[in-house]
Tab-separated table of C-alpha atoms in Angstrom:
chain	number	residue	atom	x	y	z
A	1	MET	CA	-29.846	16.302	22.423
A	2	THR	CA	-30.420	19.790	23.783
A	3	GLY	CA	-28.923	21.873	26.554
A	4	THR	CA	-25.656	23.651	27.229
A	5	MET	CA	-22.096	22.586	27.948
A	6	LYS	CA	-18.891	24.128	29.241
A	7	ALA	CA	-16.376	24.937	26.512
A	8	VAL	CA	-13.095	26.817	26.126
A	9	VAL	CA	-13.790	29.494	23.528
A	10	LYS	CA	-11.491	31.867	21.632
A	11	TYR	CA	-14.127	34.600	21.684
A	12	GLY	CA	-12.255	37.496	20.082
A	13	PRO	CA	-9.431	38.257	17.652
A	14	ASN	CA	-7.032	39.732	20.207
A	15	ALA	CA	-4.343	37.892	22.146
A	16	GLY	CA	-5.663	36.291	25.320
A	17	GLU	CA	-9.334	36.568	24.372
A	18	THR	CA	-10.159	33.034	25.477
A	19	ALA	CA	-12.488	31.923	28.276
A	20	LEU	CA	-14.567	29.071	29.662
A	21	GLN	CA	-18.134	29.682	28.498
A	22	ASP	CA	-21.531	28.032	28.333
A	23	LYS	CA	-22.253	26.931	24.754
A	24	PRO	CA	-25.194	25.042	23.220
A	25	ILE	CA	-24.699	21.314	22.712
A	26	PRO	CA	-24.082	20.932	18.947
A	27	GLN	CA	-26.971	19.814	16.781
A	28	ILE	CA	-26.130	17.077	14.282
A	29	GLY	CA	-27.185	16.526	10.672
A	30	PRO	CA	-28.304	13.278	9.020
A	31	ASP	CA	-24.731	12.129	8.245
A	32	ASP	CA	-23.224	13.182	11.594
A	33	VAL	CA	-22.796	11.721	15.038
A	34	LEU	CA	-22.599	13.527	18.351
A	35	VAL	CA	-19.468	12.464	20.219
A	36	LYS	CA	-19.347	12.725	23.995
A	37	VAL	CA	-15.759	13.755	24.673
A	38	ALA	CA	-13.742	11.680	27.153
A	39	TYR	CA	-10.253	13.210	26.788
A	40	ILE	CA	-8.816	16.149	24.859
A	41	GLY	CA	-5.128	16.635	24.182
A	42	ILE	CA	-3.601	20.099	24.284
A	43	CYS	CA	-1.603	20.691	21.118
A	44	GLY	CA	1.337	23.075	21.200
A	45	THR	CA	-0.541	25.175	18.650
A	46	ASP	CA	-3.442	25.806	21.052
A	47	PRO	CA	-1.637	28.181	23.456
A	48	HIS	CA	-0.045	29.896	20.457
A	49	MET	CA	-3.462	30.549	18.919
A	50	HIS	CA	-4.691	31.753	22.313
A	51	MET	CA	-1.969	34.433	22.257
A	52	ASN	CA	-2.056	35.049	18.473
A	53	LEU	CA	1.480	33.736	17.955
A	54	THR	CA	0.755	31.855	14.719
A	55	ASN	CA	-0.125	32.709	11.130
A	56	LEU	CA	-3.134	30.398	11.331
A	57	THR	CA	-6.583	31.882	10.844
A	58	VAL	CA	-9.002	31.221	13.694
A	59	ALA	CA	-12.663	31.843	12.899
A	60	VAL	CA	-13.702	33.443	16.185
A	61	PRO	CA	-15.701	32.739	18.207
A	62	MET	CA	-14.253	29.227	18.148
A	63	ILE	CA	-14.084	26.288	20.572
A	64	PHE	CA	-10.491	25.058	20.773
A	65	GLY	CA	-9.360	21.436	20.523
A	66	HIS	CA	-8.582	18.968	17.729
A	67	GLU	CA	-7.079	15.953	19.557
A	68	PHE	CA	-9.817	13.901	21.205
A	69	ALA	CA	-11.523	10.581	21.799
A	70	GLY	CA	-14.882	9.657	23.280
A	71	THR	CA	-18.111	7.738	22.736
A	72	ILE	CA	-21.017	8.175	20.357
A	73	ALA	CA	-23.977	9.789	22.112
A	74	GLU	CA	-26.324	10.297	19.174
A	75	LEU	CA	-26.498	9.276	15.508
A	76	GLY	CA	-27.903	11.018	12.427
A	77	GLU	CA	-30.583	9.183	10.475
A	78	ASN	CA	-28.270	8.256	7.565
A	79	VAL	CA	-25.398	6.919	9.680
A	80	GLN	CA	-24.799	3.186	9.371
A	81	GLY	CA	-22.266	0.841	10.937
A	82	TRP	CA	-22.093	2.762	14.196
A	83	ALA	CA	-24.069	2.617	17.445
A	84	ALA	CA	-24.524	4.723	20.543
A	85	GLY	CA	-21.770	3.945	23.022
A	86	ASP	CA	-19.153	3.044	20.404
A	87	ARG	CA	-15.676	4.236	21.387
A	88	VAL	CA	-14.191	6.485	18.744
A	89	THR	CA	-11.359	8.794	17.849
A	90	VAL	CA	-11.811	11.485	15.240
A	91	GLU	CA	-9.777	13.062	12.447
A	92	THR	CA	-9.177	16.805	12.543
A	93	HIS	CA	-10.890	17.373	9.176
A	94	ALA	CA	-14.262	18.668	10.348
A	95	ASP	CA	-15.258	19.476	6.771
A	96	TYR	CA	-13.958	19.134	3.212
A	97	CYS	CA	-15.681	19.199	-0.157
A	98	GLY	CA	-15.120	15.579	-1.231
A	99	THR	CA	-15.225	16.439	-4.953
A	100	CYS	CA	-12.051	18.408	-5.797
A	101	GLU	CA	-8.871	16.867	-7.175
A	102	MET	CA	-7.240	16.748	-3.738
A	103	CYS	CA	-10.212	14.977	-2.190
A	104	ARG	CA	-10.520	12.481	-5.053
A	105	THR	CA	-6.831	11.509	-4.779
A	106	ASN	CA	-6.865	10.891	-0.990
A	107	ARG	CA	-5.333	14.277	-0.312
A	108	TYR	CA	-8.454	15.684	1.283
A	109	HIS	CA	-6.349	17.109	4.099
A	110	LEU	CA	-5.179	19.621	1.454
A	111	CYS	CA	-8.681	20.472	0.198
A	112	ARG	CA	-9.083	24.230	-0.259
A	113	ASN	CA	-12.427	23.997	1.535
A	114	ARG	CA	-11.106	21.998	4.476
A	115	LYS	CA	-12.096	23.247	7.929
A	116	GLY	CA	-10.144	21.924	10.888
A	117	TYR	CA	-11.498	21.395	14.376
A	118	GLY	CA	-10.420	24.172	16.706
A	119	PHE	CA	-9.442	26.459	13.809
A	120	GLN	CA	-12.450	26.922	11.514
A	121	ALA	CA	-14.916	24.527	13.170
A	122	ASP	CA	-15.856	24.214	16.839
A	123	GLY	CA	-13.564	21.689	18.484
A	124	ALA	CA	-13.337	19.415	21.475
A	125	PHE	CA	-12.480	21.622	24.458
A	126	ALA	CA	-16.070	20.857	25.428
A	127	SER	CA	-18.386	18.022	26.422
A	128	TYR	CA	-19.743	17.237	22.951
A	129	VAL	CA	-18.605	17.613	19.322
A	130	ARG	CA	-20.518	17.281	16.056
A	131	VAL	CA	-18.615	14.802	13.872
A	132	PRO	CA	-19.262	13.763	10.246
A	133	SER	CA	-19.384	9.957	10.296
A	134	ARG	CA	-16.823	9.762	7.453
A	135	ILE	CA	-13.993	10.797	9.806
A	136	LEU	CA	-14.784	8.406	12.668
A	137	HIS	CA	-12.359	5.667	13.695
A	138	ARG	CA	-13.114	2.822	16.069
A	139	VAL	CA	-10.838	2.587	19.111
A	140	PRO	CA	-9.565	-0.982	19.683
A	141	GLU	CA	-10.851	-2.658	22.832
A	142	ASN	CA	-7.393	-2.866	24.402
A	143	VAL	CA	-6.622	0.832	23.827
A	144	SER	CA	-7.835	3.355	26.405
A	145	LEU	CA	-9.711	6.472	25.340
A	146	ARG	CA	-7.063	8.425	27.225
A	147	ASP	CA	-4.342	7.078	24.944
A	148	ALA	CA	-6.605	7.306	21.893
A	149	SER	CA	-6.908	11.066	22.403
A	150	LEU	CA	-3.266	11.229	21.274
A	151	SER	CA	-3.864	9.299	18.062
A	152	GLU	CA	-3.828	12.574	16.086
A	153	PRO	CA	-0.192	13.479	16.860
A	154	LEU	CA	0.751	9.854	16.231
A	155	CYS	CA	-0.845	10.151	12.794
A	156	VAL	CA	1.231	13.279	12.130
A	157	GLY	CA	4.350	11.295	12.983
A	158	TYR	CA	3.312	8.374	10.787
A	159	LYS	CA	2.365	10.477	7.775
A	160	SER	CA	5.526	12.577	7.961
A	161	MET	CA	7.989	9.740	8.556
A	162	VAL	CA	6.426	6.877	6.583
A	163	ASP	CA	4.556	8.552	3.719
A	164	ASN	CA	6.524	11.772	3.246
A	165	SER	CA	10.019	10.531	4.118
A	166	ASN	CA	12.230	7.668	3.024
A	167	ILE	CA	13.698	5.671	5.914
A	168	ARG	CA	15.565	2.446	5.236
A	169	PRO	CA	16.888	-0.045	7.799
A	170	GLY	CA	20.332	1.106	8.861
A	171	ASP	CA	19.651	4.792	8.235
A	172	THR	CA	20.560	7.624	10.567
A	173	VAL	CA	17.701	9.943	11.526
A	174	VAL	CA	17.906	13.251	13.395
A	175	VAL	CA	14.705	14.472	15.055
A	176	ILE	CA	14.797	18.133	16.089
A	177	GLY	CA	12.356	19.103	18.832
A	178	PRO	CA	11.727	16.569	21.647
A	179	GLY	CA	8.045	17.442	22.123
A	180	PRO	CA	5.118	15.065	21.493
A	181	ILE	CA	5.435	15.208	17.685
A	182	GLY	CA	9.176	14.688	17.980
A	183	MET	CA	8.597	11.676	20.224
A	184	VAL	CA	6.221	9.960	17.823
A	185	CYS	CA	8.617	10.709	14.951
A	186	ILE	CA	11.357	8.994	16.957
A	187	LYS	CA	9.085	6.007	17.487
A	188	MET	CA	8.181	5.813	13.787
A	189	ALA	CA	11.850	6.044	12.789
A	190	GLN	CA	12.555	3.149	15.156
A	191	ILE	CA	9.723	1.074	13.676
A	192	CYS	CA	10.980	1.824	10.147
A	193	GLY	CA	14.377	0.370	11.045
A	194	ALA	CA	16.641	3.389	11.542
A	195	SER	CA	19.816	2.311	13.336
A	196	GLU	CA	20.820	5.691	14.757
A	197	ILE	CA	18.127	8.082	15.989
A	198	ILE	CA	19.437	11.358	17.396
A	199	ALA	CA	17.053	13.526	19.422
A	200	VAL	CA	18.000	17.211	19.349
A	201	GLY	CA	16.669	19.768	21.829
A	202	ALA	CA	17.634	23.088	23.359
A	203	ASN	CA	18.184	24.588	26.804
A	204	GLY	CA	15.211	23.627	28.955
A	205	ASP	CA	14.675	20.330	27.124
A	206	GLU	CA	16.853	18.260	29.444
A	207	GLN	CA	14.016	16.098	30.800
A	208	ARG	CA	12.459	15.730	27.369
A	209	LEU	CA	15.759	14.556	25.906
A	210	GLN	CA	16.035	11.975	28.666
A	211	MET	CA	12.532	10.768	27.826
A	212	ALA	CA	13.511	10.553	24.164
A	213	LEU	CA	16.259	8.085	25.102
A	214	THR	CA	13.642	5.839	26.688
A	215	TYR	CA	11.296	6.177	23.706
A	216	GLY	CA	13.587	5.030	20.921
A	217	ALA	CA	16.363	7.597	20.491
A	218	THR	CA	19.917	6.244	20.576
A	219	ALA	CA	21.526	9.606	21.377
A	220	ALA	CA	20.504	13.067	22.582
A	221	VAL	CA	22.147	16.424	21.804
A	222	ASN	CA	21.523	19.948	23.109
A	223	SER	CA	21.807	22.169	20.037
A	224	GLN	CA	22.724	25.188	22.170
A	225	GLU	CA	25.812	23.602	23.692
A	226	PRO	CA	29.214	24.239	22.065
A	227	GLY	CA	30.096	21.746	19.365
A	228	ALA	CA	26.560	20.453	18.874
A	229	VAL	CA	26.837	20.159	15.100
A	230	GLU	CA	30.185	18.373	15.450
A	231	LYS	CA	28.621	15.909	17.923
A	232	ILE	CA	25.806	15.125	15.515
A	233	MET	CA	28.197	14.711	12.588
A	234	ALA	CA	30.417	12.408	14.659
A	235	LEU	CA	27.395	10.188	15.238
A	236	THR	CA	26.628	10.120	11.506
A	237	ASP	CA	30.036	8.989	10.124
A	238	GLY	CA	30.889	12.582	9.296
A	239	TYR	CA	28.527	12.893	6.357
A	240	GLY	CA	25.324	13.720	8.211
A	241	ALA	CA	21.884	12.204	8.649
A	242	ASP	CA	19.960	10.408	5.932
A	243	LEU	CA	16.845	12.144	7.236
A	244	VAL	CA	16.327	15.193	9.431
A	245	ALA	CA	12.819	15.664	10.825
A	246	ASP	CA	12.340	19.253	11.984
A	247	THR	CA	9.395	19.303	14.382
A	248	ALA	CA	10.345	22.678	15.879
A	249	GLY	CA	9.993	24.663	12.671
A	250	VAL	CA	11.792	27.901	13.539
A	251	SER	CA	14.502	29.463	11.414
A	252	ALA	CA	17.354	28.226	13.618
A	253	THR	CA	16.260	24.590	13.398
A	254	LEU	CA	15.936	24.710	9.620
A	255	LYS	CA	19.496	26.079	9.477
A	256	LEU	CA	20.627	23.251	11.758
A	257	SER	CA	18.832	20.781	9.499
A	258	LEU	CA	20.809	22.052	6.514
A	259	ASP	CA	24.053	21.746	8.494
A	260	VAL	CA	23.540	18.111	9.519
A	261	VAL	CA	21.673	16.558	6.585
A	262	ARG	CA	23.676	14.137	4.476
A	263	PRO	CA	24.474	14.920	0.834
A	264	PHE	CA	21.487	13.701	-1.163
A	265	GLY	CA	19.589	13.311	2.112
A	266	GLN	CA	16.191	14.668	3.090
A	267	ILE	CA	14.811	17.265	5.490
A	268	THR	CA	11.156	16.833	6.399
A	269	LYS	CA	9.804	20.057	7.878
A	270	ILE	CA	6.894	19.351	10.227
A	271	GLY	CA	6.932	22.257	12.673
A	272	TRP	CA	5.453	25.624	11.725
A	273	GLY	CA	7.668	28.720	11.742
A	274	PRO	CA	5.823	32.018	11.300
A	275	LYS	CA	8.949	34.174	11.065
A	276	PRO	CA	10.995	34.615	7.864
A	277	VAL	CA	14.074	32.500	7.213
A	278	ASP	CA	17.102	34.747	7.695
A	279	PHE	CA	19.831	32.775	5.925
A	280	SER	CA	20.701	31.358	2.536
A	281	LEU	CA	19.251	28.017	1.400
A	282	ASP	CA	22.181	27.413	-0.938
A	283	LYS	CA	23.435	24.565	1.248
A	284	LEU	CA	20.347	22.637	0.149
A	285	LEU	CA	21.597	22.915	-3.434
A	286	GLN	CA	25.212	22.276	-2.488
A	287	LYS	CA	24.209	18.976	-0.880
A	288	SER	CA	21.580	18.095	-3.516
A	289	ALA	CA	19.300	17.493	-0.560
A	290	THR	CA	15.504	17.425	-0.542
A	291	LEU	CA	13.328	19.729	1.561
A	292	GLN	CA	9.918	18.135	2.076
A	293	GLY	CA	6.991	19.884	3.712
A	294	HIS	CA	4.461	17.953	5.752
A	295	PHE	CA	0.903	18.664	6.868
A	296	SER	CA	-1.725	16.546	8.612
A	297	HIS	CA	-2.887	12.992	7.777
A	298	THR	CA	-5.545	10.871	6.061
A	299	TRP	CA	-8.049	8.096	6.857
A	300	ASP	CA	-5.715	5.226	5.972
A	301	VAL	CA	-3.001	6.604	8.241
A	302	TRP	CA	-5.417	6.701	11.195
A	303	GLU	CA	-6.257	3.028	10.689
A	304	LYS	CA	-2.565	2.078	10.541
A	305	CYS	CA	-1.825	4.030	13.714
A	306	LEU	CA	-4.702	2.427	15.609
A	307	THR	CA	-3.331	-0.959	14.532
A	308	LEU	CA	0.101	-0.035	15.899
A	309	MET	CA	-1.545	0.906	19.197
A	310	LYS	CA	-3.664	-2.261	19.237
A	311	LYS	CA	-0.619	-4.482	18.641
A	312	GLY	CA	1.431	-2.704	21.297
A	313	GLN	CA	4.026	-1.411	18.852
A	314	VAL	CA	3.336	2.149	19.995
A	315	ASP	CA	2.482	3.065	23.593
A	316	LEU	CA	1.328	6.661	23.899
A	317	GLY	CA	0.665	6.437	27.632
A	318	PRO	CA	4.175	7.540	28.735
A	319	LEU	CA	3.778	10.798	26.804
A	320	ILE	CA	0.821	11.900	28.957
A	321	THR	CA	2.399	13.618	31.939
A	322	HIS	CA	-0.574	15.644	33.186
A	323	GLU	CA	-4.371	15.263	33.305
A	324	LEU	CA	-6.522	18.276	34.228
A	325	PRO	CA	-10.218	19.194	34.223
A	326	LEU	CA	-11.311	21.525	31.448
A	327	ASP	CA	-11.601	24.559	33.732
A	328	GLN	CA	-7.827	24.350	34.312
A	329	TRP	CA	-7.039	24.834	30.620
A	330	GLU	CA	-4.873	27.883	31.385
A	331	LYS	CA	-2.682	25.812	33.695
A	332	GLY	CA	-2.396	23.217	30.939
A	333	PHE	CA	-1.303	25.877	28.459
A	334	GLU	CA	1.324	27.129	30.929
A	335	LEU	CA	2.668	23.616	31.505
A	336	ILE	CA	3.096	23.187	27.751
A	337	GLU	CA	4.626	26.618	27.166
A	338	ASN	CA	7.068	26.223	30.082
A	339	ARG	CA	8.006	22.727	28.875
A	340	GLU	CA	7.053	21.302	32.274
A	341	ALA	CA	4.730	18.808	30.589
A	342	MET	CA	5.191	16.505	27.637
A	343	LYS	CA	1.492	16.089	26.939
A	344	VAL	CA	-1.513	17.430	28.866
A	345	VAL	CA	-4.964	15.923	28.457
A	346	LEU	CA	-8.119	17.660	29.621
A	347	THR	CA	-11.387	16.078	30.756
A	348	PRO	CA	-14.798	17.744	30.238
A	349	ILE	CA	-16.726	19.252	33.162
A	350	ASP	CA	-20.457	19.657	33.752
């Protein structure tokens, strides 16, 4: 397929150097497919990369977008098992070597040669994306492409809470940060059998905390109100939470995690925090607690998450609060940054 398409491009290294541009439709190789994008989710990282507020390296010029679903428009000559028109969702791992130790042990998301969509490989804020067939996933018939565009954050929640954390029925879980990742972590904690799930937010998160209570949380706490730590501890029999999932990532939330984690409990850090930690970590030792980092997801996790969506155990629809055309990407970024939206999805334009 030839021609041009509209795409949102980070065209320079400076803050704010992003614009809607005409870009060539990607050309595919023999093992690739060309995916016609139906919906793209805005990740909280996208506006931060737009304004250079992260430590992530963006290989400019770069088309943003790593959360998407669509249909196959064209297939490479070696691709088997797929057909034009198939509905698909796609992993974020645009490229990885496939031969290193990480790749061979199903840790390819940690491959040193990995290139992620929207970071080091052109992403989905566009009409078409080149996709290696090895990272395709079939969208179940009863799942909309709109919902499927959020399968990536769901996979983050699954991988962090199921694979990288230990939740047992009856456990108490604290989830810090009531954004989309926080919401799916709440849902996964509920599915894993946690009995008490405490959503923790800050000033400005009032509506999000209310949504958390409808999405599986049993209690909600504003961490900036007086006595917040005491409230959380009172809900956890005074010892603290078996698991704290920190989806916010900043220094203050890691400190809060240390304050409310149970002795011999676990903190799973999911959110990125580019600034240095400005306090002692000795409380981690004092409590003999575990600090576990989390990043990304793998093929098997995607299949599990699509099954959860197919069976109705996870409904991502309520998280989508706004839908905008691609040329309103700046408005979408503002809605996310101002916490007026939970999740914004964009649709391509001609």
